[in-house]
Tab-separated table of C-alpha atoms in Angstrom:
chain	number	residue	atom	x	y	z
A	1	UNK	CA	3.156	-2.844	-22.103
A	2	UNK	CA	5.220	-4.304	-24.974
A	3	UNK	CA	7.496	-7.276	-24.293
A	4	UNK	CA	11.217	-6.737	-24.821
A	5	UNK	CA	12.691	-9.657	-26.838
A	6	UNK	CA	16.081	-8.792	-25.346
A	7	UNK	CA	14.720	-9.195	-21.841
A	8	UNK	CA	13.109	-12.538	-22.735
A	9	UNK	CA	16.429	-13.757	-24.181
A	10	UNK	CA	18.356	-12.614	-21.076
A	11	UNK	CA	15.859	-14.208	-18.653
A	12	UNK	CA	15.913	-17.552	-20.530
A	13	UNK	CA	19.288	-18.218	-18.921
A	14	UNK	CA	17.738	-18.224	-15.436
A	15	UNK	CA	15.094	-20.812	-16.360
A	16	UNK	CA	17.565	-23.713	-16.512
A	17	UNK	CA	18.363	-23.247	-12.803
A	18	UNK	CA	14.734	-23.848	-11.819
A	19	UNK	CA	13.548	-26.374	-14.441
A	20	UNK	CA	12.625	-29.854	-13.109
A	21	UNK	CA	13.099	-28.862	-9.459
A	22	UNK	CA	10.455	-30.263	-7.112
A	23	UNK	CA	8.888	-28.746	-4.029
A	24	UNK	CA	5.658	-28.114	-2.149
A	25	UNK	CA	3.000	-25.386	-2.361
A	26	UNK	CA	3.214	-23.142	0.719
A	27	UNK	CA	0.506	-20.660	-0.363
A	28	UNK	CA	-1.802	-20.134	-3.350
A	29	UNK	CA	-4.437	-17.869	-4.879
A	30	UNK	CA	-6.670	-17.894	-7.925
A	31	UNK	CA	-6.442	-14.685	-9.931
A	32	UNK	CA	-9.846	-13.501	-11.239
A	33	UNK	CA	-8.836	-9.941	-12.263
A	34	UNK	CA	-5.650	-10.269	-14.354
A	35	UNK	CA	-3.047	-7.777	-15.544
A	36	UNK	CA	-2.580	-6.929	-19.265
A	37	UNK	CA	-1.342	-9.910	-21.278
A	38	UNK	CA	-3.108	-12.481	-19.067
A	39	UNK	CA	-6.740	-11.617	-19.939
A	40	UNK	CA	-7.344	-14.861	-21.870
A	41	UNK	CA	-6.153	-17.106	-19.041
A	42	UNK	CA	-8.138	-15.805	-16.032
A	43	UNK	CA	-9.041	-17.280	-13.655
A	44	UNK	CA	-5.690	-18.971	-13.098
A	45	UNK	CA	-3.879	-20.157	-9.955
A	46	UNK	CA	-0.556	-18.745	-8.777
A	47	UNK	CA	1.399	-20.778	-6.249
A	48	UNK	CA	4.330	-20.013	-3.976
A	49	UNK	CA	6.531	-23.116	-3.875
A	50	UNK	CA	9.313	-24.067	-1.486
A	51	UNK	CA	11.924	-26.395	-3.005
A	52	UNK	CA	13.795	-29.041	-1.014
A	53	UNK	CA	16.768	-26.639	-0.690
A	54	UNK	CA	14.326	-24.179	1.046
A	55	UNK	CA	14.516	-21.667	-1.826
A	56	UNK	CA	11.122	-20.371	-2.963
A	57	UNK	CA	9.659	-19.477	-6.360
A	58	UNK	CA	6.343	-17.973	-7.483
A	59	UNK	CA	4.662	-19.160	-10.699
A	60	UNK	CA	1.364	-20.361	-12.130
A	61	UNK	CA	0.068	-23.884	-11.557
A	62	UNK	CA	-0.638	-25.774	-14.799
A	63	UNK	CA	-2.205	-29.133	-15.722
A	64	UNK	CA	-4.095	-29.073	-12.412
A	65	UNK	CA	-7.376	-30.232	-10.886
A	66	UNK	CA	-9.139	-28.583	-7.938
A	67	UNK	CA	-7.803	-31.280	-5.587
A	68	UNK	CA	-4.248	-30.062	-6.355
A	69	UNK	CA	-4.823	-26.471	-5.220
A	70	UNK	CA	-3.812	-26.897	-1.584
A	71	UNK	CA	-0.950	-26.183	0.801
A	72	UNK	CA	1.476	-29.135	0.839
A	73	UNK	CA	0.767	-30.264	-2.754
A	74	UNK	CA	3.960	-31.601	-4.412
A	75	UNK	CA	4.856	-29.878	-7.694
A	76	UNK	CA	7.571	-29.868	-10.346
A	77	UNK	CA	8.883	-26.889	-12.357
A	78	UNK	CA	8.153	-27.191	-16.106
A	79	UNK	CA	8.613	-24.977	-19.180
A	80	UNK	CA	5.437	-23.335	-20.535
A	81	UNK	CA	4.255	-20.299	-22.498
A	82	UNK	CA	3.713	-17.661	-19.794
A	83	UNK	CA	1.565	-14.974	-21.487
A	84	UNK	CA	0.226	-13.731	-24.833
A	85	UNK	CA	2.828	-12.660	-27.364
A	86	UNK	CA	3.127	-8.875	-27.520
A	87	UNK	CA	3.347	-6.724	-30.644
A	88	UNK	CA	6.904	-7.974	-31.227
A	89	UNK	CA	5.476	-11.468	-31.849
A	90	UNK	CA	7.935	-13.216	-29.551
A	91	UNK	CA	6.230	-15.909	-27.454
A	92	UNK	CA	7.534	-15.707	-23.883
A	93	UNK	CA	8.280	-19.062	-22.223
A	94	UNK	CA	8.983	-19.469	-18.539
A	95	UNK	CA	8.465	-21.531	-15.410
A	96	UNK	CA	5.127	-22.997	-14.339
A	97	UNK	CA	4.502	-25.764	-11.811
A	98	UNK	CA	2.646	-29.005	-12.440
A	99	UNK	CA	1.275	-31.246	-9.666
A	100	UNK	CA	3.090	-34.550	-9.064
A	101	UNK	CA	2.323	-37.448	-6.739
B	1	UNK	CA	13.278	15.655	16.336
B	2	UNK	CA	11.401	18.939	15.996
B	3	UNK	CA	9.599	19.357	12.688
B	4	UNK	CA	6.102	20.807	12.694
B	5	UNK	CA	3.110	20.186	10.475
B	6	UNK	CA	1.495	23.573	9.899
B	7	UNK	CA	-1.182	23.235	7.212
B	8	UNK	CA	-2.847	20.069	5.967
B	9	UNK	CA	-5.357	19.388	3.225
B	10	UNK	CA	-6.859	16.529	1.261
B	11	UNK	CA	-9.091	16.484	-1.791
B	12	UNK	CA	-12.155	14.306	-2.142
B	13	UNK	CA	-10.963	10.790	-3.096
B	14	UNK	CA	-12.801	8.795	-5.749
B	15	UNK	CA	-13.464	8.481	-9.480
B	16	UNK	CA	-12.731	12.120	-10.284
B	17	UNK	CA	-13.061	11.977	-14.071
B	18	UNK	CA	-13.817	15.687	-14.411
B	19	UNK	CA	-10.692	16.770	-12.514
B	20	UNK	CA	-7.155	16.862	-13.934
B	21	UNK	CA	-4.012	16.353	-11.810
B	22	UNK	CA	-3.352	20.104	-12.146
B	23	UNK	CA	-6.744	21.002	-10.667
B	24	UNK	CA	-6.355	18.528	-7.783
B	25	UNK	CA	-2.879	19.823	-7.056
B	26	UNK	CA	-3.907	23.469	-6.980
B	27	UNK	CA	-6.837	22.730	-4.676
B	28	UNK	CA	-4.855	20.906	-1.961
B	29	UNK	CA	-1.821	23.221	-2.092
B	30	UNK	CA	-3.966	26.357	-1.804
B	31	UNK	CA	-5.862	24.942	1.163
B	32	UNK	CA	-2.690	23.657	2.900
B	33	UNK	CA	-1.033	27.079	2.542
B	34	UNK	CA	-4.155	28.924	3.749
B	35	UNK	CA	-4.406	26.715	6.824
B	36	UNK	CA	-0.689	27.410	7.494
B	37	UNK	CA	-1.180	31.191	7.208
B	38	UNK	CA	1.661	31.138	4.683
B	39	UNK	CA	2.141	32.373	1.136
B	40	UNK	CA	3.673	30.229	-1.603
B	41	UNK	CA	6.681	32.594	-1.721
B	42	UNK	CA	7.653	31.501	1.804
B	43	UNK	CA	8.103	27.836	0.746
B	44	UNK	CA	11.704	26.664	0.102
B	45	UNK	CA	11.117	23.331	-1.683
B	46	UNK	CA	8.442	20.889	-2.881
B	47	UNK	CA	8.390	17.085	-2.450
B	48	UNK	CA	5.863	15.215	-4.589
B	49	UNK	CA	4.828	11.657	-3.698
B	50	UNK	CA	3.646	9.788	-6.791
B	51	UNK	CA	4.001	6.322	-8.307
B	52	UNK	CA	2.255	6.083	-11.686
B	53	UNK	CA	2.442	9.472	-13.437
B	54	UNK	CA	4.932	8.113	-15.966
B	55	UNK	CA	3.585	4.655	-16.742
B	56	UNK	CA	-0.103	5.652	-16.792
B	57	UNK	CA	-0.125	9.384	-17.547
B	58	UNK	CA	3.022	9.621	-19.673
B	59	UNK	CA	4.171	12.481	-17.412
B	60	UNK	CA	7.466	12.067	-15.612
B	61	UNK	CA	9.511	15.052	-14.384
B	62	UNK	CA	6.775	15.605	-11.832
B	63	UNK	CA	8.730	17.981	-9.589
B	64	UNK	CA	8.978	20.530	-12.381
B	65	UNK	CA	5.350	19.786	-13.372
B	66	UNK	CA	4.136	20.800	-9.909
B	67	UNK	CA	6.408	23.849	-9.717
B	68	UNK	CA	5.176	24.992	-13.145
B	69	UNK	CA	1.531	24.621	-12.129
B	70	UNK	CA	2.110	26.588	-8.923
B	71	UNK	CA	4.129	29.249	-10.780
B	72	UNK	CA	7.344	28.912	-8.769
B	73	UNK	CA	10.960	28.027	-9.616
B	74	UNK	CA	12.072	26.538	-6.272
B	75	UNK	CA	13.620	23.033	-5.903
B	76	UNK	CA	11.018	20.323	-6.556
B	77	UNK	CA	11.354	16.525	-6.419
B	78	UNK	CA	9.278	13.484	-7.334
B	79	UNK	CA	9.641	10.804	-4.662
B	80	UNK	CA	8.653	7.263	-5.690
B	81	UNK	CA	8.279	4.226	-3.432
B	82	UNK	CA	5.221	2.447	-4.863
B	83	UNK	CA	2.216	2.826	-2.521
B	84	UNK	CA	4.546	4.290	0.115
B	85	UNK	CA	5.481	7.219	-2.180
B	86	UNK	CA	3.485	9.666	-0.036
B	87	UNK	CA	5.082	8.564	3.222
B	88	UNK	CA	8.520	8.654	1.597
B	89	UNK	CA	7.873	12.211	0.372
B	90	UNK	CA	6.954	13.230	3.944
B	91	UNK	CA	10.174	11.580	5.197
B	92	UNK	CA	12.195	13.417	2.521
B	93	UNK	CA	10.551	16.704	3.549
B	94	UNK	CA	11.316	16.067	7.224
B	95	UNK	CA	14.965	15.186	6.561
B	96	UNK	CA	15.401	18.260	4.335
B	97	UNK	CA	14.332	20.460	7.252
B	98	UNK	CA	16.509	18.560	9.727
B	99	UNK	CA	19.443	19.155	7.359
B	100	UNK	CA	18.751	22.915	7.910
B	101	UNK	CA	18.999	23.532	4.151
B	102	UNK	CA	15.252	24.272	3.964
B	103	UNK	CA	13.036	25.887	6.607
B	104	UNK	CA	9.557	25.419	5.186
B	105	UNK	CA	8.604	22.795	2.611
B	106	UNK	CA	5.478	21.647	0.848
B	107	UNK	CA	4.782	17.909	0.597
B	108	UNK	CA	2.188	16.867	-1.973
B	109	UNK	CA	0.890	13.375	-2.715
B	110	UNK	CA	-1.052	12.858	-5.908
B	111	UNK	CA	-2.311	10.017	-8.100
B	112	UNK	CA	-4.697	9.756	-11.054
B	113	UNK	CA	-5.661	6.110	-11.573
B	114	UNK	CA	-9.238	5.884	-12.836
B	115	UNK	CA	-8.610	7.378	-16.276
B	116	UNK	CA	-7.319	3.993	-17.503
B	117	UNK	CA	-8.722	0.495	-18.049
B	118	UNK	CA	-8.388	-1.908	-15.063
B	119	UNK	CA	-5.877	-4.275	-16.742
B	120	UNK	CA	-3.521	-1.356	-17.458
B	121	UNK	CA	-3.767	-0.015	-13.900
B	122	UNK	CA	-3.271	-3.553	-12.507
B	123	UNK	CA	-0.161	-4.021	-14.693
B	124	UNK	CA	1.211	-0.599	-13.785
B	125	UNK	CA	0.827	-1.336	-10.066
B	126	UNK	CA	2.803	-4.562	-10.593
B	127	UNK	CA	5.776	-2.262	-11.188
B	128	UNK	CA	6.033	-2.377	-7.391
B	129	UNK	CA	6.688	-6.133	-7.426
B	130	UNK	CA	9.481	-8.380	-8.698
B	131	UNK	CA	10.173	-9.605	-12.233
B	132	UNK	CA	9.262	-13.153	-11.165
B	133	UNK	CA	5.879	-11.936	-9.878
B	134	UNK	CA	5.118	-10.049	-13.106
B	135	UNK	CA	6.072	-13.075	-15.247
B	136	UNK	CA	3.731	-15.331	-13.258
B	137	UNK	CA	0.703	-13.106	-13.878
B	138	UNK	CA	0.456	-12.223	-10.184
B	139	UNK	CA	-1.444	-9.100	-9.168
B	140	UNK	CA	-1.256	-7.176	-5.888
B	141	UNK	CA	-4.541	-8.656	-4.655
B	142	UNK	CA	-3.123	-12.141	-5.384
B	143	UNK	CA	0.155	-11.423	-3.574
B	144	UNK	CA	-1.762	-10.270	-0.487
B	145	UNK	CA	-3.980	-13.335	-0.976
B	146	UNK	CA	-0.846	-15.510	-0.584
B	147	UNK	CA	-0.096	-13.604	2.628
B	148	UNK	CA	-3.704	-14.026	3.802
B	149	UNK	CA	-3.661	-17.775	3.117
B	150	UNK	CA	-0.410	-18.142	5.112
B	151	UNK	CA	-1.872	-16.113	8.022
B	152	UNK	CA	-5.041	-18.234	7.969
B	153	UNK	CA	-2.942	-21.419	7.996
B	154	UNK	CA	-0.659	-20.287	10.836
B	155	UNK	CA	-3.098	-18.450	13.145
B	156	UNK	CA	-6.542	-19.668	12.109
B	157	UNK	CA	-7.541	-16.210	10.840
B	158	UNK	CA	-10.916	-16.423	9.081
B	159	UNK	CA	-12.518	-14.736	6.081
B	160	UNK	CA	-15.204	-13.353	8.442
B	161	UNK	CA	-12.530	-11.707	10.621
B	162	UNK	CA	-10.922	-10.149	7.533
B	163	UNK	CA	-14.352	-8.884	6.456
B	164	UNK	CA	-14.698	-7.114	9.826
B	165	UNK	CA	-11.753	-4.844	8.880
B	166	UNK	CA	-13.655	-3.596	5.827
B	167	UNK	CA	-16.875	-3.193	7.836
B	168	UNK	CA	-15.101	-1.033	10.451
B	169	UNK	CA	-13.345	1.096	7.859
B	170	UNK	CA	-16.547	1.682	5.893
B	171	UNK	CA	-18.234	2.773	9.142
B	172	UNK	CA	-15.458	5.331	9.762
B	173	UNK	CA	-15.634	6.492	6.120
B	174	UNK	CA	-19.373	7.059	6.518
B	175	UNK	CA	-18.342	9.912	8.861
B	176	UNK	CA	-15.789	11.326	6.367
B	177	UNK	CA	-17.224	13.512	3.600
B	178	UNK	CA	-13.985	13.271	1.598
B	179	UNK	CA	-13.959	9.460	1.496
B	180	UNK	CA	-14.543	7.544	-1.742
B	181	UNK	CA	-17.198	5.299	-0.139
B	182	UNK	CA	-19.338	7.024	2.478
B	183	UNK	CA	-21.721	4.105	3.070
B	184	UNK	CA	-21.577	1.313	5.661
B	185	UNK	CA	-21.340	-2.365	4.651
B	186	UNK	CA	-21.990	-5.689	6.399
B	187	UNK	CA	-19.863	-8.815	6.863
B	188	UNK	CA	-22.329	-10.697	4.672
B	189	UNK	CA	-21.878	-8.180	1.834
B	190	UNK	CA	-18.089	-8.596	2.020
B	191	UNK	CA	-18.316	-12.405	2.001
B	192	UNK	CA	-20.729	-12.414	-0.959
B	193	UNK	CA	-18.791	-9.880	-3.058
B	194	UNK	CA	-17.042	-11.229	-6.197
B	195	UNK	CA	-13.651	-12.919	-5.893
B	196	UNK	CA	-10.680	-10.794	-7.016
B	197	UNK	CA	-7.905	-13.218	-5.965
B	198	UNK	CA	-9.061	-16.009	-3.678
B	199	UNK	CA	-9.573	-15.773	-0.735
B	200	UNK	CA	-9.757	-11.968	-1.170
B	201	UNK	CA	-13.020	-10.567	-2.463
B	202	UNK	CA	-13.908	-7.172	-3.906
B	203	UNK	CA	-14.833	-5.735	-0.503
B	204	UNK	CA	-11.549	-6.940	1.046
B	205	UNK	CA	-9.675	-4.721	-1.431
B	206	UNK	CA	-8.986	-0.992	-1.471
B	207	UNK	CA	-10.336	0.652	-4.629
B	208	UNK	CA	-8.649	2.306	-7.593
B	209	UNK	CA	-8.829	6.035	-6.842
B	210	UNK	CA	-7.929	9.563	-7.836
B	211	UNK	CA	-6.934	12.112	-5.225
B	212	UNK	CA	-4.359	14.456	-3.743
B	213	UNK	CA	-3.216	15.612	-0.315
B	214	UNK	CA	-0.769	18.280	0.859
B	215	UNK	CA	0.965	19.353	4.058
B	216	UNK	CA	3.303	22.203	4.952
B	217	UNK	CA	6.283	21.279	7.156
B	218	UNK	CA	8.335	23.805	9.091
B	219	UNK	CA	11.416	23.899	11.264
B	220	UNK	CA	10.857	24.686	14.942
B	221	UNK	CA	12.475	28.105	14.637
B	222	UNK	CA	9.978	29.309	12.057
B	223	UNK	CA	6.811	28.765	14.093
B	224	UNK	CA	4.715	31.889	14.694
B	225	UNK	CA	1.860	32.440	17.137
B	226	UNK	CA	-0.728	32.254	14.361
B	227	UNK	CA	-1.007	28.475	14.374
B	228	UNK	CA	-0.750	25.588	16.819
B	229	UNK	CA	1.742	23.124	15.323
B	230	UNK	CA	1.501	19.350	15.403
B	231	UNK	CA	4.963	17.879	15.904
B	232	UNK	CA	6.463	15.020	13.919
B	233	UNK	CA	8.288	13.175	16.655
B	234	UNK	CA	9.425	10.203	14.550
B	235	UNK	CA	9.981	9.586	10.835
B	236	UNK	CA	11.416	6.149	10.090
B	237	UNK	CA	11.547	3.708	7.226
B	238	UNK	CA	12.931	0.320	6.278
B	239	UNK	CA	13.083	-1.828	3.147
B	240	UNK	CA	12.839	-5.527	2.297
B	241	UNK	CA	12.977	-7.760	-0.797
B	242	UNK	CA	10.692	-6.770	-3.688
B	243	UNK	CA	9.352	-10.302	-4.092
B	244	UNK	CA	7.480	-12.467	-1.595
B	245	UNK	CA	9.442	-15.576	-2.643
B	246	UNK	CA	12.621	-14.105	-1.162
B	247	UNK	CA	11.044	-13.694	2.309
B	248	UNK	CA	11.350	-16.157	5.178
B	249	UNK	CA	7.952	-15.350	6.682
B	250	UNK	CA	4.720	-14.412	4.902
B	251	UNK	CA	2.724	-13.575	8.022
B	252	UNK	CA	4.403	-10.270	8.897
B	253	UNK	CA	6.178	-7.428	7.073
B	254	UNK	CA	9.670	-7.148	8.509
B	255	UNK	CA	10.133	-3.663	6.993
B	256	UNK	CA	7.129	-2.388	8.956
B	257	UNK	CA	8.365	-4.016	12.160
B	258	UNK	CA	11.840	-2.503	11.740
B	259	UNK	CA	10.511	0.959	10.841
B	260	UNK	CA	8.112	0.849	13.815
B	261	UNK	CA	10.911	-0.100	16.213
B	262	UNK	CA	12.991	2.829	14.928
B	263	UNK	CA	10.022	5.197	15.228
B	264	UNK	CA	9.229	4.138	18.809
B	265	UNK	CA	12.907	4.609	19.686
B	266	UNK	CA	13.097	8.043	18.027
B	267	UNK	CA	10.009	9.282	19.850
B	268	UNK	CA	10.542	7.511	23.173
B	269	UNK	CA	6.969	6.225	22.876
B	270	UNK	CA	5.424	2.752	23.043
B	271	UNK	CA	2.529	1.140	21.134
B	272	UNK	CA	0.226	1.640	24.142
B	273	UNK	CA	0.838	5.426	23.992
B	274	UNK	CA	-0.860	5.726	20.572
B	275	UNK	CA	-4.420	7.129	20.602
B	276	UNK	CA	-5.139	7.088	16.860
B	277	UNK	CA	-3.460	5.402	13.878
B	278	UNK	CA	-3.822	5.477	10.113
B	279	UNK	CA	-2.526	2.163	8.766
B	280	UNK	CA	-2.027	0.771	5.271
B	281	UNK	CA	-5.095	-1.464	4.791
B	282	UNK	CA	-4.643	-1.936	1.039
B	283	UNK	CA	-6.328	-5.303	1.700
B	284	UNK	CA	-8.204	-6.410	4.831
B	285	UNK	CA	-5.428	-8.859	5.790
B	286	UNK	CA	-2.912	-5.979	5.625
B	287	UNK	CA	-4.577	-4.144	8.537
B	288	UNK	CA	-4.551	-7.321	10.636
B	289	UNK	CA	-0.820	-7.780	10.011
B	290	UNK	CA	-0.167	-4.053	10.566
B	291	UNK	CA	-1.731	-4.268	14.040
B	292	UNK	CA	0.686	-7.092	14.886
B	293	UNK	CA	3.766	-5.491	13.259
B	294	UNK	CA	3.121	-2.221	15.127
B	295	UNK	CA	2.876	-4.063	18.470
B	296	UNK	CA	-0.782	-3.166	19.097
B	297	UNK	CA	-1.780	-6.834	19.509
B	298	UNK	CA	0.241	-10.047	20.010
B	299	UNK	CA	0.858	-12.191	16.892
B	300	UNK	CA	-2.240	-14.064	15.821
B	301	UNK	CA	-4.635	-12.048	18.006
B	302	UNK	CA	-5.246	-8.895	15.926
B	303	UNK	CA	-7.989	-10.386	13.740
B	304	UNK	CA	-9.996	-11.477	16.783
B	305	UNK	CA	-9.627	-8.077	18.475
B	306	UNK	CA	-10.560	-6.116	15.345
B	307	UNK	CA	-13.642	-8.334	14.957
B	308	UNK	CA	-14.552	-7.518	18.577
B	309	UNK	CA	-14.511	-3.814	17.620
B	310	UNK	CA	-11.445	-2.923	19.720
B	311	UNK	CA	-10.086	-0.482	17.094
B	312	UNK	CA	-13.387	1.181	16.240
B	313	UNK	CA	-14.263	4.793	17.100
B	314	UNK	CA	-14.998	5.051	20.826
B	315	UNK	CA	-12.141	2.793	21.967
B	316	UNK	CA	-8.727	3.552	23.507
B	317	UNK	CA	-6.896	2.949	20.222
B	318	UNK	CA	-8.805	3.916	17.079
B	319	UNK	CA	-7.521	2.756	13.689
B	320	UNK	CA	-8.222	4.303	10.293
B	321	UNK	CA	-10.624	7.069	11.252
B	322	UNK	CA	-10.474	8.324	7.646
B	323	UNK	CA	-11.896	4.998	6.472
B	324	UNK	CA	-8.396	3.765	5.608
B	325	UNK	CA	-7.374	2.836	2.106
B	326	UNK	CA	-10.354	0.484	1.876
B	327	UNK	CA	-13.119	3.055	2.186
B	328	UNK	CA	-11.475	6.486	2.050
B	329	UNK	CA	-9.778	5.384	-1.196
B	330	UNK	CA	-6.214	4.668	-2.273
B	331	UNK	CA	-4.739	7.090	-4.827
B	332	UNK	CA	-1.376	5.452	-4.197
B	333	UNK	CA	0.997	8.448	-4.123
B	334	UNK	CA	-1.478	10.522	-2.095
B	335	UNK	CA	-2.212	7.943	0.613
B	336	UNK	CA	0.888	8.476	2.798
B	337	UNK	CA	0.322	12.243	2.828
B	338	UNK	CA	-3.415	11.857	3.501
B	339	UNK	CA	-2.581	9.731	6.547
B	340	UNK	CA	-0.563	12.671	7.978
B	341	UNK	CA	-3.455	15.062	7.160
B	342	UNK	CA	-5.921	12.828	9.042
B	343	UNK	CA	-3.698	12.462	12.127
B	344	UNK	CA	-2.956	16.222	12.149
B	345	UNK	CA	-6.702	16.952	12.107
B	346	UNK	CA	-7.286	14.405	14.875
B	347	UNK	CA	-4.573	15.914	17.108
B	348	UNK	CA	-5.937	19.413	16.490
B	349	UNK	CA	-9.424	18.242	17.394
B	350	UNK	CA	-10.883	19.253	14.027
B	351	UNK	CA	-11.701	15.795	12.631
B	352	UNK	CA	-15.474	16.349	12.833
B	353	UNK	CA	-17.809	13.400	13.409
B	354	UNK	CA	-14.884	10.955	13.347
B	355	UNK	CA	-12.954	12.847	16.056
B	356	UNK	CA	-11.171	10.637	18.602
B	357	UNK	CA	-11.748	12.179	22.046
B	358	UNK	CA	-8.642	13.814	23.564
B	359	UNK	CA	-6.304	12.426	20.878
B	360	UNK	CA	-2.744	13.456	21.793
B	361	UNK	CA	-0.492	11.001	19.947
B	362	UNK	CA	-0.999	9.528	16.468
B	363	UNK	CA	0.839	7.117	14.168
B	364	UNK	CA	0.889	6.558	10.401
B	365	UNK	CA	1.928	3.296	8.686
B	366	UNK	CA	2.446	3.463	4.914
B	367	UNK	CA	3.577	0.408	2.909
B	368	UNK	CA	4.952	0.030	-0.622
B	369	UNK	CA	4.424	-3.208	-2.570
B	370	UNK	CA	4.041	-6.215	-0.289
B	371	UNK	CA	6.279	-4.529	2.263
B	372	UNK	CA	9.419	-3.783	0.252
B	373	UNK	CA	9.134	-0.278	1.728
B	374	UNK	CA	7.487	0.765	4.987
B	375	UNK	CA	7.346	4.278	6.419
B	376	UNK	CA	6.188	5.085	9.961
B	377	UNK	CA	5.520	8.548	11.354
B	378	UNK	CA	4.556	9.434	14.916
B	379	UNK	CA	2.931	12.807	15.589
B	380	UNK	CA	1.983	14.546	18.830
B	381	UNK	CA	0.632	17.801	20.131
């Protein structure tokens, strides 16, 4: 499905609320059969993270090693390209998590 | 509540590349009407359960599509609630009769999924999730994998126990000529099948399927001597957040628990009264959680009991005699209607080799997304 540049622009505003927050992985999975737009990245890990304020967020794990893919791993929210650009040519950026010590 | 199921029919489920939605529709509606001893002209309205006709097939306006194909001009509705679309359509049909506006209605569930490449079907199904989940590249197998991992962490559920769900459901499907997979499998085959979203493997997952199912519902006052009705004694649903991140607990579906509590209250029945159940095993972990949400086993003990064969044919409570979504197939909009067809056949004693002896009371459990919608029906003789 094509990406709406308007939707990307609107969702950018939400990213600032999550960026740099830290939390812990409470569940994870590695995706081997991806949806459209993510074919070049599979397999990739998705992680459900609980922040210190108990709010939760789901995103991919990036800059990781196999030792990091575990429940309890500390992570930080960072800005990354989230999927291939669609026919509109707009590169979508969003939240991913990177492991921290 | 007094709404009767008169006729019930399901098509073969599977990769039906030679059959169009129109052909599937005609087949199940004709058979459902014949088994009701009714003519199409006696039907007041049509409810169509479907999720993906627009995004995959380019065909919305499905109520009118079905009416056109059947050659009628009566009221017709598309009901959408992701993988619970079929169950929602049954609920809409039941409430329309209870309103007394309609006396006899047709409920059809239909989905055509195998005409498209897997990435497109996977993306389309993600329409049932949240924006955050789509942005992350999550898929439904991976969302249920997050649930599975949490259940494993909390209760010690194992991959072998999850595999036992698929083994049981394939055994039941081997007795069902209309199932997508009519062959048995072993735990070892499940564990060695390719990873889809760790820890879930191919044989933990329900397949992509085509298929249709139809039932005819009637008000109590319209029943004739020609047919023995099966009564819908409860029709209940509940909703929850679209996304998993907004939930407090990953190890149960609160919508299913709430809908089940309502259904038991409506019918005056308890979990131990149920003889046969069709539950939403879109993934092996989902059947384990369903058993706990429906009150059939205490929290954390369902996996062990399923692995011991307690819900297999020949026991007091038998689950997914059709083969469930895993082995009978999961054409998403058709599934909730097919569950009613299977329970109706069981209660009438016409379920063939997979017949549960003396089945009197049956339950269906149909879930949309990761539990954002759950629909429970209880049926009895």
